[in-house]
Amino acid sequence: MEKTIKAAQGFLVLLLVTVMVAAGIYALTQMKGAENSTRSLLIWFVVIDFIASFFLLLGLVVVQPNTSVVLTFFGKYVGTVKDNGLIFVNPLYTKQKVSLRLQSLESTKLKVNDKLGNPIEIAAVILWQIEDTYKVCFDVVNFSSYMTNQSEAALRHMASTCPYDSIEDENAAVTLRDGGEKVIQMLESELNERMFKAGIVIKEARISHLAYAPEIAQAMLQRQQATAIVAARSKIVEGAVGMVEMALDLLSQKQMVELDEERKAAMVSNLLVVLCGDRAASPVVNTGSLYQ
């Protein structure tokens, strides 16, 4: 598990290194004209001074905002520093910087089969953030590749559990096209379950592309158009029947004309043709009798 530690401020160490370097340079200037014994001591002082300064500089680390540093000591996890600014840690620690900023991943267009077996294309945009630096660094080999592979696997699994739309499955509770927030919640839940092992949390996921595969897109478009036409015709017929019924009732109430059953049938037929036809009717004037 992640262990957050506090690190010492690095400005005092930086000031100390500056003083030590200045002292070493001053000692170098004093070598000229010094006795051999004194010169030997100055040389040792300069060497030790510069080595110590370099060693202290190795412990200075600059931590940017929303960035952390994972520290290990000869393979042993020490802790994670999340304090911003110039810090000082043990120079022997191995330091690995890990970004804690929000990152966005757009998956490639995946070709999968929906719940009914129809091939579809789907893609998603995922907003994610590192939450546990220990898991990111030590539980997975490459968390970036892990994130890409597992996000595509989660998207494939989610798409295979829902139909594309409700045309073939009218009783479907959730469809990919009309599911909206429910589909998003399913995708985020699937992603968080897979990313928990890597210390990554999913902040938001959205479907960025959803369509039938090219080989069936034209057929599915024709099916949708046919369904829409049937639905529209049903409404037209329902309205036409109501209008015919109203016309017959009004003629009967006002006693404008006496119609037997055969004439009623002819009138109903003519009215339905006029009202349900997709083209304008061409009237024909009948100058004779219905029976001639």
Coordinates of C-alpha atoms in Angstrom, one line a residue:
M1 CA 0.0 0.0 0.0
E2 CA 1.0 3.6 -0.6
K3 CA 2.8 5.3 2.3
T4 CA 3.0 9.1 2.2
I5 CA 6.1 10.6 3.9
K6 CA 7.3 14.1 4.6
A7 CA 10.6 15.3 3.2
A8 CA 13.0 17.9 4.5
Q9 CA 13.1 21.3 2.8
G10 CA 15.9 21.5 0.2
F11 CA 16.7 25.2 0.4
L12 CA 18.8 24.9 3.6
V13 CA 20.7 22.0 2.0
L14 CA 21.2 24.1 -1.2
L15 CA 22.5 26.9 0.9
L16 CA 24.9 24.6 2.6
V17 CA 26.2 23.2 -0.7
T18 CA 26.7 26.7 -2.0
V19 CA 28.8 27.5 1.1
M20 CA 30.8 24.3 0.8
V21 CA 31.6 24.9 -2.9
A22 CA 32.6 28.5 -2.1
A23 CA 34.9 27.1 0.6
G24 CA 36.4 24.6 -1.8
I25 CA 37.1 27.3 -4.3
Y26 CA 38.7 29.5 -1.7
A27 CA 40.9 26.6 -0.6
L28 CA 42.1 26.2 -4.2
T29 CA 43.1 29.8 -4.3
Q30 CA 45.2 29.4 -1.1
M31 CA 47.3 26.6 -2.5
K32 CA 49.7 28.9 -4.3
G33 CA 52.6 29.8 -2.1
A34 CA 51.6 27.4 0.7
E35 CA 54.0 24.9 2.2
N36 CA 53.9 21.3 1.1
S37 CA 52.2 20.0 4.2
T38 CA 49.6 22.7 4.1
R39 CA 49.1 22.2 0.4
S40 CA 48.5 18.5 1.0
L41 CA 45.8 19.3 3.6
L42 CA 44.1 21.8 1.3
I43 CA 44.0 19.2 -1.5
W44 CA 42.4 16.6 0.8
F45 CA 39.9 19.3 2.0
V46 CA 39.0 20.3 -1.5
V47 CA 38.5 16.7 -2.7
I48 CA 36.3 15.8 0.4
D49 CA 34.4 19.1 0.1
F50 CA 33.5 18.6 -3.5
I51 CA 32.6 15.0 -3.1
A52 CA 30.3 15.9 -0.1
S53 CA 28.7 18.7 -2.1
F54 CA 28.0 16.4 -5.1
F55 CA 26.6 13.8 -2.7
L56 CA 24.2 16.3 -1.1
L57 CA 23.1 17.6 -4.5
L58 CA 22.0 14.1 -5.4
G59 CA 19.4 14.3 -2.6
L60 CA 17.8 17.5 -3.9
V61 CA 14.6 16.9 -5.9
V62 CA 12.1 19.4 -7.4
V63 CA 8.5 18.2 -7.1
Q64 CA 6.1 19.9 -9.5
P65 CA 2.4 20.5 -8.5
N66 CA 0.3 17.3 -8.8
T67 CA 3.4 15.2 -9.0
S68 CA 4.8 12.7 -6.6
V69 CA 8.2 11.0 -6.0
V70 CA 8.3 7.3 -5.2
L71 CA 11.4 6.5 -3.1
T72 CA 13.1 3.1 -2.8
F73 CA 16.3 2.1 -0.9
F74 CA 18.1 -0.8 -2.6
G75 CA 14.8 -2.4 -3.8
K76 CA 12.8 -1.6 -0.6
Y77 CA 9.9 0.8 -0.8
V78 CA 10.4 3.7 1.5
G79 CA 7.4 6.0 0.7
T80 CA 6.0 8.6 -1.6
V81 CA 6.6 12.3 -1.3
K82 CA 3.7 14.5 -2.5
D83 CA 4.9 17.9 -1.1
N84 CA 5.6 20.4 -3.8
G85 CA 8.8 22.5 -4.2
L86 CA 12.5 21.7 -3.5
I87 CA 12.9 18.8 -1.1
F88 CA 15.9 16.9 0.2
V89 CA 15.9 13.1 0.7
N90 CA 18.5 10.5 1.3
P91 CA 20.9 10.7 -1.7
L92 CA 21.1 6.9 -1.8
Y93 CA 17.3 6.6 -2.5
T94 CA 16.2 5.7 -6.0
K95 CA 13.7 8.4 -7.1
Q96 CA 10.8 7.8 -9.5
K97 CA 8.5 10.7 -10.4
V98 CA 4.8 9.8 -10.9
S99 CA 2.3 12.4 -12.3
L100 CA -1.0 12.7 -10.3
R101 CA -2.7 14.9 -12.9
L102 CA -5.8 14.0 -14.7
Q103 CA -5.1 12.3 -18.0
S104 CA -7.3 11.5 -21.0
L105 CA -7.3 8.3 -23.0
E106 CA -9.2 7.9 -26.3
S107 CA -9.6 4.3 -27.3
T108 CA -9.4 3.1 -30.9
K109 CA -12.5 2.2 -32.8
L110 CA -13.2 -1.4 -31.7
K111 CA -15.2 -3.8 -33.8
V112 CA -17.3 -6.0 -31.5
N113 CA -20.6 -7.9 -31.4
D114 CA -23.5 -6.6 -29.4
K115 CA -25.8 -8.7 -27.3
L116 CA -27.7 -9.9 -30.3
G117 CA -24.6 -10.7 -32.3
N118 CA -24.7 -7.6 -34.6
P119 CA -21.2 -6.3 -35.5
I120 CA -20.8 -2.7 -34.3
E121 CA -18.0 -0.1 -33.9
I122 CA -17.5 1.5 -30.6
A123 CA -15.0 3.9 -29.0
A124 CA -14.7 5.8 -25.7
V125 CA -13.0 8.7 -24.1
I126 CA -11.7 8.0 -20.6
L127 CA -10.6 10.5 -17.9
W128 CA -8.4 8.8 -15.3
Q129 CA -6.0 9.6 -12.5
I130 CA -3.4 7.8 -10.5
E131 CA -4.5 7.3 -6.9
D132 CA -2.1 4.7 -5.5
T133 CA 1.5 5.3 -6.5
Y134 CA 2.7 2.0 -5.0
K135 CA 0.4 -0.1 -7.1
V136 CA 1.2 1.9 -10.2
C137 CA 5.0 1.4 -9.8
F138 CA 5.2 -2.1 -8.3
D139 CA 2.0 -4.0 -9.1
V140 CA 2.0 -3.6 -12.9
V141 CA 4.9 -3.6 -15.3
N142 CA 3.8 -0.7 -17.5
F143 CA 0.7 1.1 -16.1
S144 CA 0.2 3.0 -19.4
S145 CA 0.0 -0.1 -21.5
Y146 CA -2.1 -1.8 -18.8
M147 CA -4.5 1.2 -18.9
T148 CA -4.9 1.0 -22.7
N149 CA -5.4 -2.8 -22.8
Q150 CA -7.8 -3.1 -19.9
S151 CA -9.9 -0.1 -21.1
E152 CA -10.4 -1.8 -24.5
A153 CA -11.2 -5.1 -22.8
A154 CA -13.8 -3.3 -20.5
L155 CA -15.3 -1.5 -23.4
R156 CA -15.6 -4.8 -25.4
H157 CA -17.3 -6.6 -22.5
M158 CA -19.7 -3.8 -21.8
A159 CA -20.7 -3.6 -25.5
S160 CA -21.4 -7.3 -25.6
T161 CA -23.9 -7.2 -22.8
C162 CA -26.3 -4.7 -24.4
P163 CA -28.1 -4.6 -27.8
Y164 CA -27.3 -1.7 -30.1
D165 CA -31.0 -0.6 -30.1
S166 CA -34.4 -1.8 -29.2
I167 CA -35.7 -2.6 -32.7
E168 CA -34.9 -6.3 -32.5
D169 CA -35.2 -6.5 -28.7
E170 CA -38.2 -4.4 -27.6
N171 CA -37.9 -5.7 -24.0
A172 CA -34.2 -4.6 -23.6
A173 CA -33.8 -2.6 -20.4
V174 CA -30.6 -0.8 -21.6
T175 CA -29.4 -0.3 -25.2
L176 CA -26.1 1.2 -26.3
R177 CA -27.8 3.9 -28.5
D178 CA -30.5 5.0 -26.0
G179 CA -29.0 3.9 -22.7
G180 CA -27.5 7.3 -21.9
E181 CA -26.3 7.6 -18.3
K182 CA -26.9 3.9 -17.6
V183 CA -24.5 2.9 -20.2
I184 CA -21.9 5.3 -18.9
Q185 CA -22.4 4.0 -15.3
M186 CA -21.9 0.4 -16.6
L187 CA -18.7 1.4 -18.4
E188 CA -17.3 3.4 -15.5
S189 CA -18.0 0.5 -13.1
E190 CA -16.3 -2.0 -15.4
L191 CA -13.3 0.2 -15.8
N192 CA -12.9 1.0 -12.1
E193 CA -13.1 -2.7 -11.3
R194 CA -10.2 -3.5 -13.7
M195 CA -8.1 -0.4 -12.8
F196 CA -8.2 -0.9 -9.1
K197 CA -5.4 -3.4 -9.3
A198 CA -3.1 -0.8 -10.8
G199 CA -4.0 2.1 -8.4
I200 CA -5.9 4.0 -11.1
V201 CA -9.3 5.6 -10.6
I202 CA -11.7 6.4 -13.5
K203 CA -13.1 9.9 -13.1
E204 CA -15.3 9.9 -16.2
A205 CA -16.0 7.8 -19.3
R206 CA -18.0 8.7 -22.4
I207 CA -18.9 6.9 -25.6
S208 CA -17.2 8.9 -28.4
H209 CA -18.2 6.7 -31.4
L210 CA -21.1 4.2 -31.9
A211 CA -22.2 2.8 -35.2
Y212 CA -23.0 -0.4 -37.0
A213 CA -20.1 -2.1 -38.8
P214 CA -19.8 -1.1 -42.5
E215 CA -20.8 -4.5 -43.8
I216 CA -24.3 -4.3 -42.2
A217 CA -24.8 -0.5 -41.9
Q218 CA -26.8 -0.2 -45.1
A219 CA -29.1 -3.1 -44.2
M220 CA -29.6 -1.8 -40.7
L221 CA -30.4 1.7 -42.2
Q222 CA -33.0 0.1 -44.5
R223 CA -34.5 -1.8 -41.6
Q224 CA -34.8 1.4 -39.5
Q225 CA -36.4 3.2 -42.4
A226 CA -38.9 0.4 -42.9
T227 CA -39.7 0.5 -39.2
A228 CA -40.3 4.2 -39.4
I229 CA -42.5 3.9 -42.5
V230 CA -44.6 1.2 -40.9
A231 CA -45.0 3.3 -37.7
A232 CA -46.0 6.3 -39.7
R233 CA -48.5 4.3 -41.9
S234 CA -50.0 2.9 -38.7
K235 CA -50.7 6.4 -37.4
I236 CA -52.1 7.5 -40.8
V237 CA -54.4 4.5 -41.0
E238 CA -55.6 5.0 -37.4
G239 CA -56.4 8.6 -38.2
A240 CA -58.1 7.9 -41.5
V241 CA -60.4 5.3 -39.9
G242 CA -61.4 7.8 -37.3
M243 CA -62.1 10.4 -39.9
V244 CA -64.2 8.0 -42.0
E245 CA -66.2 7.0 -38.9
M246 CA -66.8 10.7 -38.1
A247 CA -67.9 11.4 -41.7
L248 CA -70.4 8.5 -41.6
D249 CA -71.8 9.6 -38.2
L250 CA -72.3 13.2 -39.4
L251 CA -74.0 12.1 -42.6
S252 CA -76.3 9.9 -40.5
Q253 CA -77.1 12.5 -37.9
K254 CA -77.9 15.2 -40.5
Q255 CA -79.8 12.8 -42.8
M256 CA -78.2 14.3 -45.8
V257 CA -78.2 11.0 -47.8
E258 CA -79.4 7.5 -47.3
L259 CA -76.6 5.0 -47.7
D260 CA -77.1 1.3 -47.9
E261 CA -74.3 -1.1 -46.9
E262 CA -72.8 -1.3 -50.4
R263 CA -72.7 2.5 -50.7
K264 CA -71.2 2.8 -47.3
A265 CA -68.5 0.3 -48.3
A266 CA -67.7 2.2 -51.5
M267 CA -67.5 5.5 -49.5
V268 CA -65.3 4.0 -46.9
S269 CA -63.0 2.6 -49.6
N270 CA -62.8 5.9 -51.4
L271 CA -62.1 7.9 -48.3
L272 CA -59.4 5.5 -47.1
V273 CA -57.7 5.7 -50.5
V274 CA -57.7 9.5 -50.4
L275 CA -56.6 9.7 -46.8
C276 CA -54.0 7.0 -46.7
G277 CA -52.5 7.5 -50.1
D278 CA -49.0 9.0 -50.4
R279 CA -50.0 11.0 -53.5
A280 CA -52.7 13.6 -54.1
A281 CA -56.0 11.9 -55.2
S282 CA -57.3 12.6 -58.7
P283 CA -61.1 13.1 -58.4
V284 CA -63.4 11.4 -60.9
V285 CA -66.9 12.8 -61.5
N286 CA -69.5 10.0 -61.6
T287 CA -72.5 11.2 -63.7
G288 CA -74.3 7.9 -63.6
S289 CA -75.5 5.6 -60.8
L290 CA -73.4 3.5 -58.5
Y291 CA -75.1 0.4 -60.0
Q292 CA -74.6 1.3 -63.6

